PDB file of C-alpha atoms in Angstrom:
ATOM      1  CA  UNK P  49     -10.541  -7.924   0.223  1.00  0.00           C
ATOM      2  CA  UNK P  50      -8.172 -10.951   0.817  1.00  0.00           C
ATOM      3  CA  UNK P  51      -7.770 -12.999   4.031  1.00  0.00           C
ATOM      4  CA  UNK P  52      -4.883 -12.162   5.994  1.00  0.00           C
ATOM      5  CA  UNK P  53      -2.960 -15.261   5.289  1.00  0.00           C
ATOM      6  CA  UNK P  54      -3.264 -14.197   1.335  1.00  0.00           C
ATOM      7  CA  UNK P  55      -2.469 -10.600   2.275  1.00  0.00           C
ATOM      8  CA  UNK P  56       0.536 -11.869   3.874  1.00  0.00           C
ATOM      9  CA  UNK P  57       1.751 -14.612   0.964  1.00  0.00           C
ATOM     10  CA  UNK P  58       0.987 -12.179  -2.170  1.00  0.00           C
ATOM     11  CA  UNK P  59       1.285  -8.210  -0.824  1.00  0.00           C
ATOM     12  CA  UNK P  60       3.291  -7.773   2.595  1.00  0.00           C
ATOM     13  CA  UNK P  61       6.489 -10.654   2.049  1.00  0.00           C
ATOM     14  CA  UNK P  62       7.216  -8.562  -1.372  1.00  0.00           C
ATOM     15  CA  UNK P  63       6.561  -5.290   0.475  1.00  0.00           C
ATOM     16  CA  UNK P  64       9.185  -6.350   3.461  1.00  0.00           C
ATOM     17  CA  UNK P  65      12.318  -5.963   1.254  1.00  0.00           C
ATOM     18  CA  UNK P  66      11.590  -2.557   0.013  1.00  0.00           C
ATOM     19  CA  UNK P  67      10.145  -1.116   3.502  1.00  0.00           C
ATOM     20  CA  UNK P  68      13.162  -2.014   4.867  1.00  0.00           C
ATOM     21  CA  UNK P  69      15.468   0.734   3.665  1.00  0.00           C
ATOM     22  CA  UNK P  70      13.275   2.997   4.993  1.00  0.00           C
ATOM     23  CA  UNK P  71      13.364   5.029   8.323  1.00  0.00           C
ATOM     24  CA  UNK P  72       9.943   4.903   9.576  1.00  0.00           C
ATOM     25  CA  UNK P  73       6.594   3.384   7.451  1.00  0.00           C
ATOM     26  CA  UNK P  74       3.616   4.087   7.497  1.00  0.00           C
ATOM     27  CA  UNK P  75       1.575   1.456   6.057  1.00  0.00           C
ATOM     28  CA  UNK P  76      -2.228   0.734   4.624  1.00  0.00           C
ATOM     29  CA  UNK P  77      -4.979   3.340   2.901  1.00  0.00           C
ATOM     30  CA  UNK P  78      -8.270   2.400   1.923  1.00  0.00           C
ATOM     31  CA  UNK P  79      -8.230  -0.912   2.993  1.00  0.00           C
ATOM     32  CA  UNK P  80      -9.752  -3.047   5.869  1.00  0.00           C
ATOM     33  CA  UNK P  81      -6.994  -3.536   7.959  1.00  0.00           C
ATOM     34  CA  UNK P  82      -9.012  -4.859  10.818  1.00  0.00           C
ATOM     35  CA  UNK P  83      -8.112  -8.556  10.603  1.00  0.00           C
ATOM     36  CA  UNK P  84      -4.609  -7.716   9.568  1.00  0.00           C
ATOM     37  CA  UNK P  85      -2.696  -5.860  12.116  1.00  0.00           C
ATOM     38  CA  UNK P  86      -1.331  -9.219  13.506  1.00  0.00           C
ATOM     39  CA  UNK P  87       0.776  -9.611   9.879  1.00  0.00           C
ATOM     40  CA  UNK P  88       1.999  -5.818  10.035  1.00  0.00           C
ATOM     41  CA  UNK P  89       4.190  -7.203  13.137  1.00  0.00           C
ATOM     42  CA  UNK P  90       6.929  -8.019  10.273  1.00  0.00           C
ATOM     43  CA  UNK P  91       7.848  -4.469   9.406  1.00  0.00           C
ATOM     44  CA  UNK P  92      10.131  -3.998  11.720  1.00  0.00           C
ATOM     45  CA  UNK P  93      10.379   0.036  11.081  1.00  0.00           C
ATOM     46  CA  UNK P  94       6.122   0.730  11.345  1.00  0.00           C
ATOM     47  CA  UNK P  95       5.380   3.573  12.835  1.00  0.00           C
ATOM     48  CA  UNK P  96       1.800   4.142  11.617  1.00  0.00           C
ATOM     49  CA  UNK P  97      -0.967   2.169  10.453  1.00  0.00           C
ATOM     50  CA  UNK P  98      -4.180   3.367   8.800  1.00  0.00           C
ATOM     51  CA  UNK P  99      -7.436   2.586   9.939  1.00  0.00           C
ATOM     52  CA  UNK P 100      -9.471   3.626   7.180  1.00  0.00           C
ATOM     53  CA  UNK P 101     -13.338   4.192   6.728  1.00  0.00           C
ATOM     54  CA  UNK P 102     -14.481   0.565   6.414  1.00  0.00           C
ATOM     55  CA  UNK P 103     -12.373  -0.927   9.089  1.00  0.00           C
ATOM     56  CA  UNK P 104     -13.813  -1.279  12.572  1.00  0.00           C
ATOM     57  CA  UNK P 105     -11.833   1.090  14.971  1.00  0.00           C
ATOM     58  CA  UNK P 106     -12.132  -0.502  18.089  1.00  0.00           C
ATOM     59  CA  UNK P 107     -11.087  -3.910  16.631  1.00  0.00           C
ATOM     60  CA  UNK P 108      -8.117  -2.002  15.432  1.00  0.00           C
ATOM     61  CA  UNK P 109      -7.374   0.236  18.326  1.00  0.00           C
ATOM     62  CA  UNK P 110      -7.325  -2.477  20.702  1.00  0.00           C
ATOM     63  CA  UNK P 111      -4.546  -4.377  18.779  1.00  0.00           C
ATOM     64  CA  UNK P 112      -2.643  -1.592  17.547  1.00  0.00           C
ATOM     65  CA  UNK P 113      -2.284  -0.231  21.310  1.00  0.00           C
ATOM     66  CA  UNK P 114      -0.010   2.149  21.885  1.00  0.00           C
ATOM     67  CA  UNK P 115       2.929   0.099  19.748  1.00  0.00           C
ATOM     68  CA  UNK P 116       2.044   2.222  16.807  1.00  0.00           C
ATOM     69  CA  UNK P 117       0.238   5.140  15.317  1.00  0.00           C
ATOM     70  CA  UNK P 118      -3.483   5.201  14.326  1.00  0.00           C
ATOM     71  CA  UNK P 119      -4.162   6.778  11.255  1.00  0.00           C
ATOM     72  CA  UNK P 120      -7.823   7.392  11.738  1.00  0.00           C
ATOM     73  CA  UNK P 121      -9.643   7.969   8.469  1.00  0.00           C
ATOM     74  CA  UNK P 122     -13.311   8.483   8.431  1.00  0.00           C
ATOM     75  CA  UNK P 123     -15.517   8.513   6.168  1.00  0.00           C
ATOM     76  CA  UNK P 124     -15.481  11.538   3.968  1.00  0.00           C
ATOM     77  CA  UNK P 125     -18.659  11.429   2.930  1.00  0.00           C
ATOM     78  CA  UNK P 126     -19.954  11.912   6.514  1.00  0.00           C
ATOM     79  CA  UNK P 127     -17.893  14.100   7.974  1.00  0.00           C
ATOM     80  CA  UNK P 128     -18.096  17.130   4.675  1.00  0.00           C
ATOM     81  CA  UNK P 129     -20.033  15.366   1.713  1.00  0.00           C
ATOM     82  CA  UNK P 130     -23.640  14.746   1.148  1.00  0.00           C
ATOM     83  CA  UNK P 131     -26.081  15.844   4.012  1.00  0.00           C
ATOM     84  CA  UNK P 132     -23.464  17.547   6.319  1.00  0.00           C
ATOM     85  CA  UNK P 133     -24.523  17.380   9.366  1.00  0.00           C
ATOM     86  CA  UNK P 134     -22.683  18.861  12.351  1.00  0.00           C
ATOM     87  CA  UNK P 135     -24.382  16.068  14.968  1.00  0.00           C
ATOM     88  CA  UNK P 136     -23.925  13.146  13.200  1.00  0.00           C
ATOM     89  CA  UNK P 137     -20.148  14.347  12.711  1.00  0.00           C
ATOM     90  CA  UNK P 138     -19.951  14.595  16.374  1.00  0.00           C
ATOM     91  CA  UNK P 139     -21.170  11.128  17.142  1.00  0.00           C
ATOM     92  CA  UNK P 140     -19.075   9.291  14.515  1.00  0.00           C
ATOM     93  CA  UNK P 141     -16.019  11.028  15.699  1.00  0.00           C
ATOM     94  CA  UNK P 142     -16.809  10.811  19.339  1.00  0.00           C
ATOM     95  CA  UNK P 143     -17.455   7.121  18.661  1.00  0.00           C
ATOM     96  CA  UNK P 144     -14.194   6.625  17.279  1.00  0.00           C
ATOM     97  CA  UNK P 145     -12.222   8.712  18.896  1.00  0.00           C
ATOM     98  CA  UNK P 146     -13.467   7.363  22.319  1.00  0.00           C
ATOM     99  CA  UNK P 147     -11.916   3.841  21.524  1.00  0.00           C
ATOM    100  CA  UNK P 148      -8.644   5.263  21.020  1.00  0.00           C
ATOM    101  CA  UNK P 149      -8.376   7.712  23.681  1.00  0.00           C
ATOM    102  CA  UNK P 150      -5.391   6.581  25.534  1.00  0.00           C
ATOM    103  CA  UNK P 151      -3.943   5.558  22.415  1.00  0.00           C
ATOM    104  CA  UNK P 152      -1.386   8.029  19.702  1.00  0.00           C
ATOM    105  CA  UNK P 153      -3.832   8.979  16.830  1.00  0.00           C
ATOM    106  CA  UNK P 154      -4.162  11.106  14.043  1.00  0.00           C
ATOM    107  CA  UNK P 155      -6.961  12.393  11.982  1.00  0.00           C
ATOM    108  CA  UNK P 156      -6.395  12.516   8.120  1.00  0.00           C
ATOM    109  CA  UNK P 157      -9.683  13.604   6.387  1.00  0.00           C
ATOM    110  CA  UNK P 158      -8.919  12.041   3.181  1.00  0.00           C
ATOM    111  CA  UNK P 159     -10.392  11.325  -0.931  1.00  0.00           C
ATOM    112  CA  UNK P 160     -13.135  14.184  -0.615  1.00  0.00           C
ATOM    113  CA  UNK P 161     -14.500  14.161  -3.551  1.00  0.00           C
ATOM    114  CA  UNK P 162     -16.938  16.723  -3.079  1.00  0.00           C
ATOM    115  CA  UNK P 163     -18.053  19.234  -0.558  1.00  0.00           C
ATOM    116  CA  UNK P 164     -21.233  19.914  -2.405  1.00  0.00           C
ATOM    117  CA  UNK P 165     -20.214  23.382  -4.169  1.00  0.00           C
ATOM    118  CA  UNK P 166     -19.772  24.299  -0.450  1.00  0.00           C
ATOM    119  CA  UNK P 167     -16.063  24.668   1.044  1.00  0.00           C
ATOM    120  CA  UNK P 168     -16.505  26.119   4.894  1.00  0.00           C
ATOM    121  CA  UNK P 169     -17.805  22.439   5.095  1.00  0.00           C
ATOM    122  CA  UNK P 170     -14.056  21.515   5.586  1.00  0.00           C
ATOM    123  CA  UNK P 171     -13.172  24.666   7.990  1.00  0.00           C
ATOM    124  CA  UNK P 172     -16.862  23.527   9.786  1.00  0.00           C
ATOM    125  CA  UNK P 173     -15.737  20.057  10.060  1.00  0.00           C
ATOM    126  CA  UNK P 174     -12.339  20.860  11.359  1.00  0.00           C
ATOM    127  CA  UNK P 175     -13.961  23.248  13.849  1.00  0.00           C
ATOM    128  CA  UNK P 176     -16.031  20.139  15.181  1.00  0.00           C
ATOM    129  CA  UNK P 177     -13.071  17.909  14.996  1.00  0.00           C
ATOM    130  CA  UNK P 178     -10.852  19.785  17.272  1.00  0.00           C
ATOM    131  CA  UNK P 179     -13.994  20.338  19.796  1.00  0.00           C
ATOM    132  CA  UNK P 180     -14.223  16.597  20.193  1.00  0.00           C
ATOM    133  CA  UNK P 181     -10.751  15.963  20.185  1.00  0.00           C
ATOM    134  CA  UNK P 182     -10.316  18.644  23.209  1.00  0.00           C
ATOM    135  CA  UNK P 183     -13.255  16.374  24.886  1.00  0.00           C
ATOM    136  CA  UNK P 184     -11.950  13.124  24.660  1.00  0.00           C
ATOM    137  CA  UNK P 185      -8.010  13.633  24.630  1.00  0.00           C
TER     138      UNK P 185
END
């Protein structure tokens, strides 16, 4: 990871002239974007910015607001990799979820690299993902 004043100097100034010619962007993946949303400003066409597993999502819903997309990403590894567990799914997602309530979110369940020779884990998970999405939204 890089501060946000490096992120700024070395990635996102040479990133501004090619986002530009496009419609909408959508803009980060697996990085901490927590301490960087400030910076993301600049792109004048963002529409949606990730907030991936390592990146606190309250810090980052309450200065994305409702000026942009969150791109919620948890973790796959606890929501269908090792130890599934329907519960713990719950509370990760509810505590998530809750701190962007009023806010426009999506849910991308991304990188799985394994489901432990077990796929209903991703039907299971999306069962449990809609039920606390219908709670909270």
């Amino acid at each position: 990871a890089v501060s946000p004043q490096m992120h700024d100097e070395f990635m996102l100034q040479y990133q501004l002239p090619i986002l530009k010619h496009f419609g909408l962007v959508a803009y980060g993946c697996c990085e901490d974007l927590s301490q960087k949303i400030d910076i993301l400003r600049q792109i004048p066409n963002l529409r949606r910015i990730a907030v991936a597993p390592f990146a606190s999502v309250p810090v980052c819903a309450e200065q994305i607001g409702r000026d942009y997309v969150i791109s919620y990403r948890p973790s796959p590894a606890d929501m269908v990799g090792y130890g599934f567990n329907p519960d713990r799914i719950r509370k990760i997602l509810r505590r998530d979820l809750h701190a962007c309530r009023d806010l426009h979110v999506d849910i991308t369940l991304k990188d799985v690299e394994t489901v432990q020779s077990d796929p209903e884990r991703v039907k299971k998970w999306l069962a449990i993902a809609r039920e606390v999405v219908d709670e909270i939204f």
